[in-house]
Structure formats: structure tokens, C-alpha cells
Short mmCIF file of C-alpha atoms in Angstrom, two decimals:
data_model
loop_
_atom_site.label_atom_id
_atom_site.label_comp_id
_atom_site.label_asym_id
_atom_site.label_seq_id
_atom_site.Cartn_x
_atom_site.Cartn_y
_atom_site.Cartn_z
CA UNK A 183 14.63 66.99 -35.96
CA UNK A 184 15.66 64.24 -38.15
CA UNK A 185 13.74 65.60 -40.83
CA UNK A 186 15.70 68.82 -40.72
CA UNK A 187 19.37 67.02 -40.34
CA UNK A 188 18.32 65.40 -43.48
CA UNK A 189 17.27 62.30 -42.43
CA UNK A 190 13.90 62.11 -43.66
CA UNK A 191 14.27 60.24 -46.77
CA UNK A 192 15.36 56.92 -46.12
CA UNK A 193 15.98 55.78 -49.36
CA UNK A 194 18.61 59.16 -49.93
CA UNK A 195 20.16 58.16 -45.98
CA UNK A 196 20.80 54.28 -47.13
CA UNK A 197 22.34 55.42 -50.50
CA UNK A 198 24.56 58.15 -48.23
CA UNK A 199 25.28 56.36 -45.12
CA UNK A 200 25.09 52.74 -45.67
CA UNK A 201 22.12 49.93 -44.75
CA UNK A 202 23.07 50.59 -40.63
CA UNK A 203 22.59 53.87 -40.45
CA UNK A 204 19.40 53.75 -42.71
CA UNK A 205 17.94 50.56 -40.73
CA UNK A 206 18.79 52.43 -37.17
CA UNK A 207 16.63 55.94 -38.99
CA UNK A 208 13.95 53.08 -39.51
CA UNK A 209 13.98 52.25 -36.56
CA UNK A 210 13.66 55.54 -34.59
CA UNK A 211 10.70 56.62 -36.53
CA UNK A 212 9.01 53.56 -35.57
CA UNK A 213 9.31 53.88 -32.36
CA UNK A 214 8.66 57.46 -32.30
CA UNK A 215 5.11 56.02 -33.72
CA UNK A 216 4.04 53.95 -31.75
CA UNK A 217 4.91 56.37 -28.76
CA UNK A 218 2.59 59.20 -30.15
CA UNK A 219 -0.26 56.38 -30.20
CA UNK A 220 0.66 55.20 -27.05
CA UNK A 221 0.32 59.25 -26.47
CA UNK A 222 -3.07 59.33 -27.95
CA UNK A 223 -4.25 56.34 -25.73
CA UNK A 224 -3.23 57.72 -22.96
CA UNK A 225 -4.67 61.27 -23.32
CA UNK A 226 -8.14 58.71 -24.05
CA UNK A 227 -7.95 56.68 -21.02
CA UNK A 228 -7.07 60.23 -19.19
CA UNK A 229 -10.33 61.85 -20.55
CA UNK A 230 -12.55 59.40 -19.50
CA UNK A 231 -11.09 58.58 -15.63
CA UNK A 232 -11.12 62.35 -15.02
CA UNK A 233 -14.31 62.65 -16.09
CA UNK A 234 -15.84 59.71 -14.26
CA UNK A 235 -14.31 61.07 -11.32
CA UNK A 236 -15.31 64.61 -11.52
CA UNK A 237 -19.05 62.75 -12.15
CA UNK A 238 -18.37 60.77 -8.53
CA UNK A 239 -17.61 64.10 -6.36
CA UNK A 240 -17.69 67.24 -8.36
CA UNK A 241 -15.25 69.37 -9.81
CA UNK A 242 -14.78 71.01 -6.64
CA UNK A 243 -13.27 67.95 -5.14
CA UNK A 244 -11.48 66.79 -7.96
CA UNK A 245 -7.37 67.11 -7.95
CA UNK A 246 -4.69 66.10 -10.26
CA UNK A 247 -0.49 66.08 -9.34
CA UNK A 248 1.03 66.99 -11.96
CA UNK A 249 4.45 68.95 -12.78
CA UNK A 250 3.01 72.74 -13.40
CA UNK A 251 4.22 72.72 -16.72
CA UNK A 252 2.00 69.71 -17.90
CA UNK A 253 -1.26 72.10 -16.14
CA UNK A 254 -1.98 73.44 -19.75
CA UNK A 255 -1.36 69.44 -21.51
CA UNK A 256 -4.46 68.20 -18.81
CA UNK A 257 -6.39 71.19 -19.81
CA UNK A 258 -6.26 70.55 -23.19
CA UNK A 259 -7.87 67.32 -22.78
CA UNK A 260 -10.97 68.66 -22.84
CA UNK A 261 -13.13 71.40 -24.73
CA UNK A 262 -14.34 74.22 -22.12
CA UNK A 263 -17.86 73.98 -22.76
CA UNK A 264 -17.31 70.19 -21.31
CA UNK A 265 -15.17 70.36 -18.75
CA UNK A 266 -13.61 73.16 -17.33
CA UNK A 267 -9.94 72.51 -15.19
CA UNK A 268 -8.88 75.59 -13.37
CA UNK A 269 -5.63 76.06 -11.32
CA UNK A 270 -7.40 75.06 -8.01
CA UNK A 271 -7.97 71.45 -9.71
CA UNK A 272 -4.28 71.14 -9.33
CA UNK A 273 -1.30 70.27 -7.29
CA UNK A 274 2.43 70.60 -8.14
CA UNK A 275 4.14 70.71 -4.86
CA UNK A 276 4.28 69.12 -1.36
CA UNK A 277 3.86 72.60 0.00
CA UNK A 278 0.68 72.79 -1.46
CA UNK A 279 -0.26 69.79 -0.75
CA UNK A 280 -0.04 69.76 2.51
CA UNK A 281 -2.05 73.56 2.68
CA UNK A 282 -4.66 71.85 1.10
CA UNK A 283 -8.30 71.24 3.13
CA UNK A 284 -9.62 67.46 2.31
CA UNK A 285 -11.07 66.84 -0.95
CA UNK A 286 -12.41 63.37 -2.73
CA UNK A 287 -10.26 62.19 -5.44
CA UNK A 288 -6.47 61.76 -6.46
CA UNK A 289 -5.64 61.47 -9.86
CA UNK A 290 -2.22 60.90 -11.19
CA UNK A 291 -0.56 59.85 -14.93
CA UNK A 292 3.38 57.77 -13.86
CA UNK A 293 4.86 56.34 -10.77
CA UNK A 294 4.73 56.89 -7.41
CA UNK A 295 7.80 56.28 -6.07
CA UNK A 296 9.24 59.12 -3.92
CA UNK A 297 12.89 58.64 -5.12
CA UNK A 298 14.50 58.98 -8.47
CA UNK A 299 12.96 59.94 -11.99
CA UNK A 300 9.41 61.26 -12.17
CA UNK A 301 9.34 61.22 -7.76
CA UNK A 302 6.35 62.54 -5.56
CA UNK A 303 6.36 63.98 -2.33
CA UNK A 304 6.37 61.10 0.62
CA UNK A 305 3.44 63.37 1.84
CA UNK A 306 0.99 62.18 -1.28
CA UNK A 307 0.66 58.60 0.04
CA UNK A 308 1.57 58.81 4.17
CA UNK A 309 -0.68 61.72 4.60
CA UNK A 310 -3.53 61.11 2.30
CA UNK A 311 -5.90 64.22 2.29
CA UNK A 312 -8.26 62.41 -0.76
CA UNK A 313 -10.98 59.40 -0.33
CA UNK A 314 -10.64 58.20 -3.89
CA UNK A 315 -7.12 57.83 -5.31
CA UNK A 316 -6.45 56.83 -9.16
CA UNK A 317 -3.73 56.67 -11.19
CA UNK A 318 -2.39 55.41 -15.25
CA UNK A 319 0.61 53.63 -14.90
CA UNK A 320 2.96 52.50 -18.23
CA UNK A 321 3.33 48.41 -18.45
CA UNK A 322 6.66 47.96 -16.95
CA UNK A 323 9.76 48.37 -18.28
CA UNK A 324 12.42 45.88 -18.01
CA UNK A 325 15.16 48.10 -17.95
CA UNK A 326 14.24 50.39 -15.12
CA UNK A 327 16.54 49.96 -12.41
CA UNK A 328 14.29 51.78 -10.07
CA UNK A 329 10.60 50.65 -10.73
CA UNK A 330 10.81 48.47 -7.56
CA UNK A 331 10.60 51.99 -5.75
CA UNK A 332 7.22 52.51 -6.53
CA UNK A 333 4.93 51.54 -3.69
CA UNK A 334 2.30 50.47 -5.07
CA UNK A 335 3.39 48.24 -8.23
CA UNK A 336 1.07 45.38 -8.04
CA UNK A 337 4.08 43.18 -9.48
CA UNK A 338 6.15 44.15 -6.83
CA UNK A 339 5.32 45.54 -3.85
CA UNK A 340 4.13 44.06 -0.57
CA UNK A 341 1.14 46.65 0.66
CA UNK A 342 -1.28 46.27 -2.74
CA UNK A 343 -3.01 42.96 -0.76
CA UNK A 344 -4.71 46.34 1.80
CA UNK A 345 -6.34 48.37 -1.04
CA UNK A 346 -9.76 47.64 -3.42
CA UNK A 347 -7.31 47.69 -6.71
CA UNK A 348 -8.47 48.62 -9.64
CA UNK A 349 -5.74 49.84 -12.20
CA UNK A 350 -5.69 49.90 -15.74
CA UNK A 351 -2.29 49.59 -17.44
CA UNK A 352 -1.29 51.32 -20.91
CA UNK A 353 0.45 48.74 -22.83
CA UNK A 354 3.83 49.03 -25.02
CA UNK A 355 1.44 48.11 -27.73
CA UNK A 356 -0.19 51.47 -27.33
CA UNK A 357 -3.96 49.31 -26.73
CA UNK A 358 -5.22 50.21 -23.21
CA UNK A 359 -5.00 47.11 -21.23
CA UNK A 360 -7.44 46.41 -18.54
CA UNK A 361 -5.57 45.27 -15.34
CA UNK A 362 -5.89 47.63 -12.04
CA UNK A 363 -6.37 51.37 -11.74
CA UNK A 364 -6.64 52.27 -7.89
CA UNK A 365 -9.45 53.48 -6.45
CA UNK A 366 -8.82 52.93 -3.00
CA UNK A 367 -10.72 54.43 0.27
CA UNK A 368 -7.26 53.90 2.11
CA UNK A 369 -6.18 55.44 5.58
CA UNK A 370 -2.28 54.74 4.87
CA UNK A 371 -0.04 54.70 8.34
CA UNK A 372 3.58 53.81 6.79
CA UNK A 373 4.62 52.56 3.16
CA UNK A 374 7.06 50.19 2.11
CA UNK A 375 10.05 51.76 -0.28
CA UNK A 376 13.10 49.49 -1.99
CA UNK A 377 16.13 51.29 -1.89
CA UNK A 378 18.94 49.22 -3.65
CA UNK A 379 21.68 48.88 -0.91
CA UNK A 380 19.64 48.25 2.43
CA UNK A 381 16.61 46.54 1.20
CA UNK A 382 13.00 47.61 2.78
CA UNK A 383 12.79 51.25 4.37
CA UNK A 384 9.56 52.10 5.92
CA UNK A 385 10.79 55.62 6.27
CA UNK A 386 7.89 58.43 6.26
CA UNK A 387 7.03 62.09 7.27
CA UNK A 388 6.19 62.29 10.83
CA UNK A 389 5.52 64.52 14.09
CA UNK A 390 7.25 65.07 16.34
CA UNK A 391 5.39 65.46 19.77
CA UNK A 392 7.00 67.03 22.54
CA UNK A 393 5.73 66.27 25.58
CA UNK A 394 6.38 66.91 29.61
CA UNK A 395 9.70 66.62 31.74
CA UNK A 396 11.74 67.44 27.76
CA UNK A 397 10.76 64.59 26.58
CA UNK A 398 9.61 64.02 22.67
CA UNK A 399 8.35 61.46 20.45
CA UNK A 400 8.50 61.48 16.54
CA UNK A 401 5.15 59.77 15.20
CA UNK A 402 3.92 58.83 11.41
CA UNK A 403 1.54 61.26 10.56
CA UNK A 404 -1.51 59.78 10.11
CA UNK A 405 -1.31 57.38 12.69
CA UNK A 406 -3.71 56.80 15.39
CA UNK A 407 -2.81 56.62 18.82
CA UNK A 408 -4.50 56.27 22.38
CA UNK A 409 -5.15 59.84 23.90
CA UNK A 410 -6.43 61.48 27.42
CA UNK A 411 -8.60 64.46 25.62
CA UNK A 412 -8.18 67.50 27.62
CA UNK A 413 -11.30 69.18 25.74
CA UNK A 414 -13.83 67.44 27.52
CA UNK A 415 -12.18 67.96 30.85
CA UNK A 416 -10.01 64.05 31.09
CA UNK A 417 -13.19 62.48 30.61
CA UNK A 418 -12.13 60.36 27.87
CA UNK A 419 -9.31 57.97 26.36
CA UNK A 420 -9.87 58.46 22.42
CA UNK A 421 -8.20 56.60 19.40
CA UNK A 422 -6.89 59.40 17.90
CA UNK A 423 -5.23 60.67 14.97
CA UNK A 424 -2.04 62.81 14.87
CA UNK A 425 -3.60 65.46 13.20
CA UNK A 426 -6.72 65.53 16.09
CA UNK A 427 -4.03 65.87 18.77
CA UNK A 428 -4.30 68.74 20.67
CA UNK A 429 -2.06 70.67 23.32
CA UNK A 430 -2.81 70.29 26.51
CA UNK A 431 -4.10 66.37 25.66
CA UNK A 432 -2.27 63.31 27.36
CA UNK A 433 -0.41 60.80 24.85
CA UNK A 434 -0.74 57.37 26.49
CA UNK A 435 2.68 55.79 25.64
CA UNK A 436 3.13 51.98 26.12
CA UNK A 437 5.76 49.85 26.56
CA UNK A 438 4.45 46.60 24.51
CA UNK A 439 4.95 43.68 24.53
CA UNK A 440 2.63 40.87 22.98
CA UNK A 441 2.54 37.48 23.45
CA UNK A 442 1.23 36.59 20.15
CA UNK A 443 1.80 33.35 18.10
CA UNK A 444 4.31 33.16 14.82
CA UNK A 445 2.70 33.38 11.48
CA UNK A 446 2.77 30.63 9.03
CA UNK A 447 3.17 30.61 5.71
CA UNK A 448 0.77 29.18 3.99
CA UNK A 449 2.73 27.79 1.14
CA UNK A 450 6.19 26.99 0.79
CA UNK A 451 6.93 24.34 -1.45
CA UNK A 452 9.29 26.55 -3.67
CA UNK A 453 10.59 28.18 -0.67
CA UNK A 454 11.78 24.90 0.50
CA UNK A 455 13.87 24.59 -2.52
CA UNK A 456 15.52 27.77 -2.89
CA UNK A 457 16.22 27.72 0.50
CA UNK A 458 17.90 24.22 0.81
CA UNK A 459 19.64 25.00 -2.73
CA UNK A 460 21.22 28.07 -0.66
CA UNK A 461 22.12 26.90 2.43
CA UNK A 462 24.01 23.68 0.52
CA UNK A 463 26.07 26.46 -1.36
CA UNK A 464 26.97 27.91 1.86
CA UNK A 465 27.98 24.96 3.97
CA UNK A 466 30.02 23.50 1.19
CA UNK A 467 30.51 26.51 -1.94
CA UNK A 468 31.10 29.70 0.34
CA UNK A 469 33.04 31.63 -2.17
CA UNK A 470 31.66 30.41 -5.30
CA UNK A 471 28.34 31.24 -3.37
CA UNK A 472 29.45 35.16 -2.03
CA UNK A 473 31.49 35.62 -6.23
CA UNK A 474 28.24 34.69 -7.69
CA UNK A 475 26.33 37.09 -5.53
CA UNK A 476 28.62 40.03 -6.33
CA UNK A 477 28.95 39.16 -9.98
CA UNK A 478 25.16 39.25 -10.33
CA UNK A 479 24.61 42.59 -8.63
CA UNK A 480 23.88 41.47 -5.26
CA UNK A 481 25.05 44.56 -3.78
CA UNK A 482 23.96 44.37 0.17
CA UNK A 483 26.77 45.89 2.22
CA UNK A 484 26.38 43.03 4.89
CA UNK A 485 25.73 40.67 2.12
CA UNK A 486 27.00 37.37 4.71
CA UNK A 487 24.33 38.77 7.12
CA UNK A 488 21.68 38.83 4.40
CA UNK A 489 22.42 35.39 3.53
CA UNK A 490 22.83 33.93 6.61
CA UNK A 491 18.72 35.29 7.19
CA UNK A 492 17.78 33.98 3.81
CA UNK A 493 19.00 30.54 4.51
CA UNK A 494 17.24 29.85 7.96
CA UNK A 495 14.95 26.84 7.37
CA UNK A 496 10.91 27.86 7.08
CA UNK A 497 9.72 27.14 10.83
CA UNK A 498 11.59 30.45 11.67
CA UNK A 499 10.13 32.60 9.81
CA UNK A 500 10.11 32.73 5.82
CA UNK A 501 13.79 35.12 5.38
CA UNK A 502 14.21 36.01 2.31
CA UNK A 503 15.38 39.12 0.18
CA UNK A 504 13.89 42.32 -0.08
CA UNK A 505 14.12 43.54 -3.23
CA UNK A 506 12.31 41.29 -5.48
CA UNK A 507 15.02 42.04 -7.92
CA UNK A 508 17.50 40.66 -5.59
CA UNK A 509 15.52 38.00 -5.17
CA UNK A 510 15.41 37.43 -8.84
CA UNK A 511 18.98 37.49 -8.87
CA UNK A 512 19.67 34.91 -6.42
CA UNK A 513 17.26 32.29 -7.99
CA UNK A 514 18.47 33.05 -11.68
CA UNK A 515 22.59 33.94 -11.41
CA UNK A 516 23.51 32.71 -8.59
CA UNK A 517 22.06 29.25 -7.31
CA UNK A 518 22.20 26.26 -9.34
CA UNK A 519 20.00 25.86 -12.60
CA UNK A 520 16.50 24.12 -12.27
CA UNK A 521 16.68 25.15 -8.54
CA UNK A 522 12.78 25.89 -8.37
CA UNK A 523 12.22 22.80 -10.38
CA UNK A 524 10.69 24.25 -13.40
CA UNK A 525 9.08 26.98 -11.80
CA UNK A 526 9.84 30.43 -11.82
CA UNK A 527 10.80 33.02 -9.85
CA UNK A 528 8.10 35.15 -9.70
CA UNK A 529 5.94 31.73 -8.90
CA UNK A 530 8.65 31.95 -5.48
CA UNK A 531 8.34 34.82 -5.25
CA UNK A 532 4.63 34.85 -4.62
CA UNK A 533 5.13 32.60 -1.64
CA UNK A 534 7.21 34.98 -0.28
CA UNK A 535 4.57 37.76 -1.04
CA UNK A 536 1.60 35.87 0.47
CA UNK A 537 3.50 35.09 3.93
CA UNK A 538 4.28 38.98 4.58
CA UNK A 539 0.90 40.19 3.48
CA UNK A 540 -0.32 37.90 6.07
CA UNK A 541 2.33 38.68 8.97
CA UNK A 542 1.85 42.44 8.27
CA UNK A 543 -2.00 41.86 8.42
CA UNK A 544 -1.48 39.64 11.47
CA UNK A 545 0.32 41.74 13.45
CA UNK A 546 -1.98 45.05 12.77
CA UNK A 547 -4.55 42.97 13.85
CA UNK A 548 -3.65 42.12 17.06
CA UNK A 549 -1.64 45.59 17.90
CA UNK A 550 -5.17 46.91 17.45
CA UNK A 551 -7.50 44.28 19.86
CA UNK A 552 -4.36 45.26 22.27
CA UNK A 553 -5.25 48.52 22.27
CA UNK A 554 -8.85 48.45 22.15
CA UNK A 555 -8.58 46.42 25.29
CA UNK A 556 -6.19 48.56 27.13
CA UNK A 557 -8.78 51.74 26.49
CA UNK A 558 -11.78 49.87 27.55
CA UNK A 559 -10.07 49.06 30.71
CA UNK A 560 -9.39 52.88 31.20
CA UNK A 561 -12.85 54.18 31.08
CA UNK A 562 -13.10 52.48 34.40
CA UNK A 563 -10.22 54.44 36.28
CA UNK A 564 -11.41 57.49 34.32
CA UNK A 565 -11.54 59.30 37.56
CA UNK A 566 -8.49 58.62 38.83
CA UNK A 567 -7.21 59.66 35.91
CA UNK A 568 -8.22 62.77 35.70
CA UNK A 569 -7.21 63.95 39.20
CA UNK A 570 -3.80 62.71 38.12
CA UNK A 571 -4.06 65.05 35.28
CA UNK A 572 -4.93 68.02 37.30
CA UNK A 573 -2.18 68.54 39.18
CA UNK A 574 0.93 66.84 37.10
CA UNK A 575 2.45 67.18 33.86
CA UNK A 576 3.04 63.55 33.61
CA UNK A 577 2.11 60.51 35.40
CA UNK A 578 1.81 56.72 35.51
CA UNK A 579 -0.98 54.21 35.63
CA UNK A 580 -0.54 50.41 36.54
CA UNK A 581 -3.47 48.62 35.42
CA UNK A 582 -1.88 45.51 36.69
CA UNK A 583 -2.75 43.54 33.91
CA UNK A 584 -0.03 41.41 31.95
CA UNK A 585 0.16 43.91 28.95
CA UNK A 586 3.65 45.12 28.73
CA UNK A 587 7.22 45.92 30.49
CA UNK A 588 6.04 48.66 32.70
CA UNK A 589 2.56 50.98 33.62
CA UNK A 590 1.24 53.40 30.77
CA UNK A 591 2.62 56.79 30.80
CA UNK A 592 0.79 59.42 30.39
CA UNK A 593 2.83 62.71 28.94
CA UNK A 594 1.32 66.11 28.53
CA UNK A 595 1.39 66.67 24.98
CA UNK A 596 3.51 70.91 25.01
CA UNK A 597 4.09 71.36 21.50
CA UNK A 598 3.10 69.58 18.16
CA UNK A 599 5.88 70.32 14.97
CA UNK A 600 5.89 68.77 11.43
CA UNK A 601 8.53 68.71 8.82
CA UNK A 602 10.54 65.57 10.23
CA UNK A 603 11.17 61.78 8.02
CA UNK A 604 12.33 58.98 10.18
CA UNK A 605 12.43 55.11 10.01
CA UNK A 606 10.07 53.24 11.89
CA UNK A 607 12.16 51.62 13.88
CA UNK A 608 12.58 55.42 15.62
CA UNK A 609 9.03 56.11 15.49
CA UNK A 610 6.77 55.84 18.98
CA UNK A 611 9.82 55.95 21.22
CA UNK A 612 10.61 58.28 23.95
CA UNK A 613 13.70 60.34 23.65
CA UNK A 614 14.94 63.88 24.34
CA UNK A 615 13.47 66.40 22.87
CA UNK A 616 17.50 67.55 21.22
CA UNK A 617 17.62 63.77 19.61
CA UNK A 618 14.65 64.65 17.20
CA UNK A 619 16.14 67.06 15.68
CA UNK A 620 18.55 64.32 13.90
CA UNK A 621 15.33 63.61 11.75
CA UNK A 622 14.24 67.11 10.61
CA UNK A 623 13.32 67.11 7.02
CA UNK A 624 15.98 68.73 4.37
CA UNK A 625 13.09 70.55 3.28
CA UNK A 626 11.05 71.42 6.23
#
């Protein structure tokens, strides 16, 4: 396009329109370079995942996401008498998506954040349909206001300490970069997103279950949850996913309430700083402390809340921001200089990184021995049980055990309906059946 405006000859554009114009020319076809071998690297490292991955399970069970224009770009990666892509080896839509049977791998070229530029469907990582997931991701770049939105940005994110990683990165300097391309065998329940204003959001597609007496209960898909099967006659209390449930089946709902002990951090020597640095500024420098926040873009809209939490000392819990580039924010415009010491604050911010990988690991861990022992202890009262289930709708067991604020519930499961995104705060509780309709899907 320059070419044609008459900018080609840079010699004839500095005589015409000064050194700026002809140094800013210069600079536009360099870039413009080194993105079409940046191009050509990535079409390379493209051609060789897709075809190690077509080599694992067969073209058959090999899928890319794509836009449906870029179908015929993918295609052209390869020469037909090598590889052959037809329209089944792709999906472009969360409707399809979600019509599709299981199949083994993934692959993706961008982000995977389900908000802003270049989004995906929240379906692609809470309801994964595919064994083997990969992706190319571009090295970061610094001025993207929205990269801490993808989930699974081993710089960022909090859930990349669950998966195998393996990415590989495509560098600015157009040279492939060995780092981590996933290739995870995951079984994803909920995923973390940062939205700018109210920090984490574990919002995700989910059921929503509607069982006896109008009662419903919105669920992530995906999840796994203690059932009565009513296909083998109320013989058995099954671990079961939302997708296995079927009508007729009794959902086991718990009120619980574990005992469990605190986590620890591990490692907190830079959290001890930043955190006494902090709450000095707000015992003696409150408004210098809440002007430097604002000034740097610390945009929370109960931003004496949020810093009330990030300045509680390290036996309560390691508080701390979000966002990591909140985070980066308060350690670089807005506490004192040297704060850390010399270190950095990505150096803090692994501290911060570690402890929640471990409390979210932690507390899995012992939700599921809870669980485990509560259905052990049912297949002893199995009979009981299933008289119960004969002749009502919905009933109560108490095991008399000291497991939680009440006996387990047991709710005929009448109707099963997709299309809903909720929080998780609102997930696994009982309401009316009118109230989940406040979390049907735009889209559904």
C-alpha cells in the first residue's frame, strides 16, 4: 500500500517529506519484515505440531479452532498428498463445539482468553471434549492491557501449576523459542479469569438441575458430584459427572462444612516487606497512599476494602491483589522505592503464586477425601435408601456423623437444561427454580 501511495523509494520520500517522515517509512517496512518471518515461523512450528498430533490419534480425532475464514490459511499448510484437512477437522463456533462427540486433540494458534480481542467460547476450556490440548502462543506483549485474561499464561495465571505444560513460544525475534506448548490430559471444573475492575471471576457455563418440591441448582459443567443412580434400581451412590446425570437419579446435596487446617505459605520473605511497606502508608500516609493508587491505575471500585485485605499481616492468610498487574502497580507506583529490597516484583509475585497454587490444591484435596468418605459410608444404608427413594420425591438422611450443618438431601433430579454462566459463589446452592433464570446465557 505504501508502495502504491508512493512511498516506496525512500531516498525520493526523504528528499519530498523530510528525514521524519522518511525514518518513520523505514521504520514500517521493518517491522512489516520481521512480522512476515515471524509469519513464516509460525506457519513452521504449525506444520510440525499438527502433524505430530495427527501422528498421536489420527486425523479423525484431530481438531483445530480457528475463525472460518483462516480454514483455507491451515489448509494451505500442507500439500494434499501429505496431509489432507477437511471441514470436519475444524471448529469455528461454540455451537459446534458443543454438538461435537469426544475426540483426542485441541489445537489452537493465539490466546485463550474468553473476553476481548481474539476471545474463545468459555465452553473450549470448562467443558473440554479433547484429551490432548495444544496451542502457539506470541511472547507477550507489554502493551496489552488484556493479556492477564488469558487463563492459561504461564506468566500470569494461577491454574498452570495443575497441567503437564509444555508450550513453545514464538518470539518477537521471529526464532521459535522453546518454553511450554500444552499438552495437557486435563479434566477442567472452573477457570480463573482477570477482569480489570473486580479482580478474580471464576465465572463458567453451567447446568442448571432442577430437582423435586421446585427446587433447582445451577452446577459447572463438568463437575463431578455424588449421585443415587436410578438405572440400577438405588443400588448405588456414584461420583458422577454432570453430563452422566440422568432424570429420575438422586443429587446428594450437602451442606459442608470442614474443619480443615489454614494453609501456609511456604515463603514469604518479600511478602513481609510489601506488606509492612503498605500497611505503614496506611496508618500514617492514607491519602498519599489511596492518590497514588488512583494515579497509577489502581482502579478497584472498593479500592479501601482491597487494601485493607492486602495489608493483613501473613498468619491470616497471604491477601494480596488479583491482578498481577495491579499487583505490579502497587509495588512499582505506589509504595516507596526499594520496597522489595532489590528484588522484583515478579520475584513477589511468585510468593504470592506458590501460596494459592497450594491453597487451591489443598482445599480440592480434602473436599474430595470428604466426599469419598461420605459415599463409602452410604453403601452401608444402601437399603434404606432406596425404600426412601421409592415412594418420595425427596428425602433426608442423617448419618450422624460430624460432617456438616444438617443431614444430606437427596432431590430427585426432574429436568437437566444448559445454556446458563454463573459465578461460583452461586454454583451448588439450592434455590428456586425462577432464581436461575437470572443466570441464563445471552446466547443460550
Amino acid at each position: 500500500m505504501l508502495m502504491n501511495l508512493g512511498f516506496g523509494d525512500l531516498d525520493h520520500v526523504r528528499k519530498v517529506w523530510g528525514d521524519n517522515v522518511e525514518e518513520a517509512c523505514r521504520t514500517i517496512y521493518e517491522i512489516l519484515g520481521r512480522l512476515e518471518e515471524q509469519v513464516l515461523a509460525t506457519r513452521d512450528l504449525a506444520r510440525q505440531e499438527i502433524l505430530e498430533l495427527v501422528a498421536e490419534g489420527g486425523l479423525a480425532g484431530f481438531r483445530i479452532y480457528c475463525h472460518r475464514a483462516e480454514i483455507s490459511l491451515f489448509q494451505s499448510l500442507f500439500d494434499v498428498s501429505l496431509l489432507s484437512l477437511s471441514a470436519e477437522n475444524f471448529i469455528t463456533s461454540k455451537k459446534q463445539y458443543l454438538a461435537s462427540d469426544p475426540f483426542y486433540s485441541l489445537f489452537k494458534i493465539g490466546p485463550l482468553r474468553c473476553f476481548g480481542w481474539a476471545k474463545v467460547p468459555k465452553v473450549l476450556i470448562s467443558i473440554p471434549k479433547y484429551q490432548v490440548f495444544r496451542r502457539i502462543k506470541l511472547a507477550l506483549v507489554e502493551d496489552d492491557e488484556v493479556v492477564g485474561q488469558d487463563p492459561f499464561n504461564p506468566d500470569i495465571d494461577y491454574r498452570t501449576d495443575l497441567f503437564n505444560r509444555n508450550v513453545k513460544t514464538i518470539s518477537d525475534s521471529s526464532a521459535p523459542v522453546e518454553s511450554e506448548l500444552y499438552t495437557d490430559h486435563i479434566e477442567l471444573e472452573d477457570i480463573l479469569n482477570f477482569t480489570p475492575n473486580h479482580g478474580i471471576s471464576s465465572e463458567g457455563d453451567c447446568l442448571a438441575v432442577d430437582l423435586a418440591d421446585q427446587m433447582s441448582i445451577l452446577l459447572p459443567a463438568g463437575s463431578s458430584h455424588l449421585v443415587l443412580k436410578s438405572t440400577d434400581g438405588f443400588k448405588s451412590v456414584r461420583e458422577t459427572k454432570t453430563h452422566e446425570f440422568g432424570i429420575g437419579d438422586y443429587l446428594i446435596h450437602m451442606d459442608m462444612h470442614i474443619h480443615g487446617q489454614s494453609v501456609v505459605a511456604d515463603k514469604t520473605e518479600m511478602t513481609e516487606l510489601w506488606k509492612a511497606a503498605l500497611d505503614s502508608m496506611y496508618r500514617n500516609q492514607y491519602q498519599a497512599l489511596i492518590a497514588n493508587c488512583e494515579n497509577a491505575g489502581i482502579d478497584l471500585k472498593n479500592l479501601d476494602g482491597a487494601l485493607k485485605s492486602w495489608r493483613r499481616p501473613v498468619s491470616e492468610g497471604l491477601h494480596a491483589p488479583q491482578s498481577p498487574v495491579h499487583f505490579s502497580l502497587l509495588i512499582e507506583k505506589v509504595l516507596p522505592v526499594n520496597t522489595l529490597k532489590g528484588h522484583s516484583w515478579k520475584e513477589a509475585w511468585s510468593e504470592i503464586r506458590a501460596y494459592r497454587a497450594k491453597a487451591i490444591q489443598e482445599g480440592r484435596l480434602e473436599h474430595e477425601a470428604f466426599r469419598q468418605q461420605v459415599q463409602h459410608t452410604l453403601q452401608d444404608h444402601l437399603e434404606e435408601i432406596a425404600a426412601c427413594a421409592a415412594g418420595s420425591e425427596q428425602f433426608a438422611v442423617d448419618l450422624e456423623e460430624p460432617w456438616g450443618d444438617g443431614p444430606l438431601k437427596f432431590l430427585k433430579i426432574k429436568s437437566i437444561n444448559r445454556g446458563f454462566v454463573a459465578p461460583r459463589e452461586k454454583t451448588g446452592v439450592l434455590v428456586h427454580r425462577s432464581e436461575v433464570d437470572l443466570f441464563r446465557a445471552e446466547d443460550a
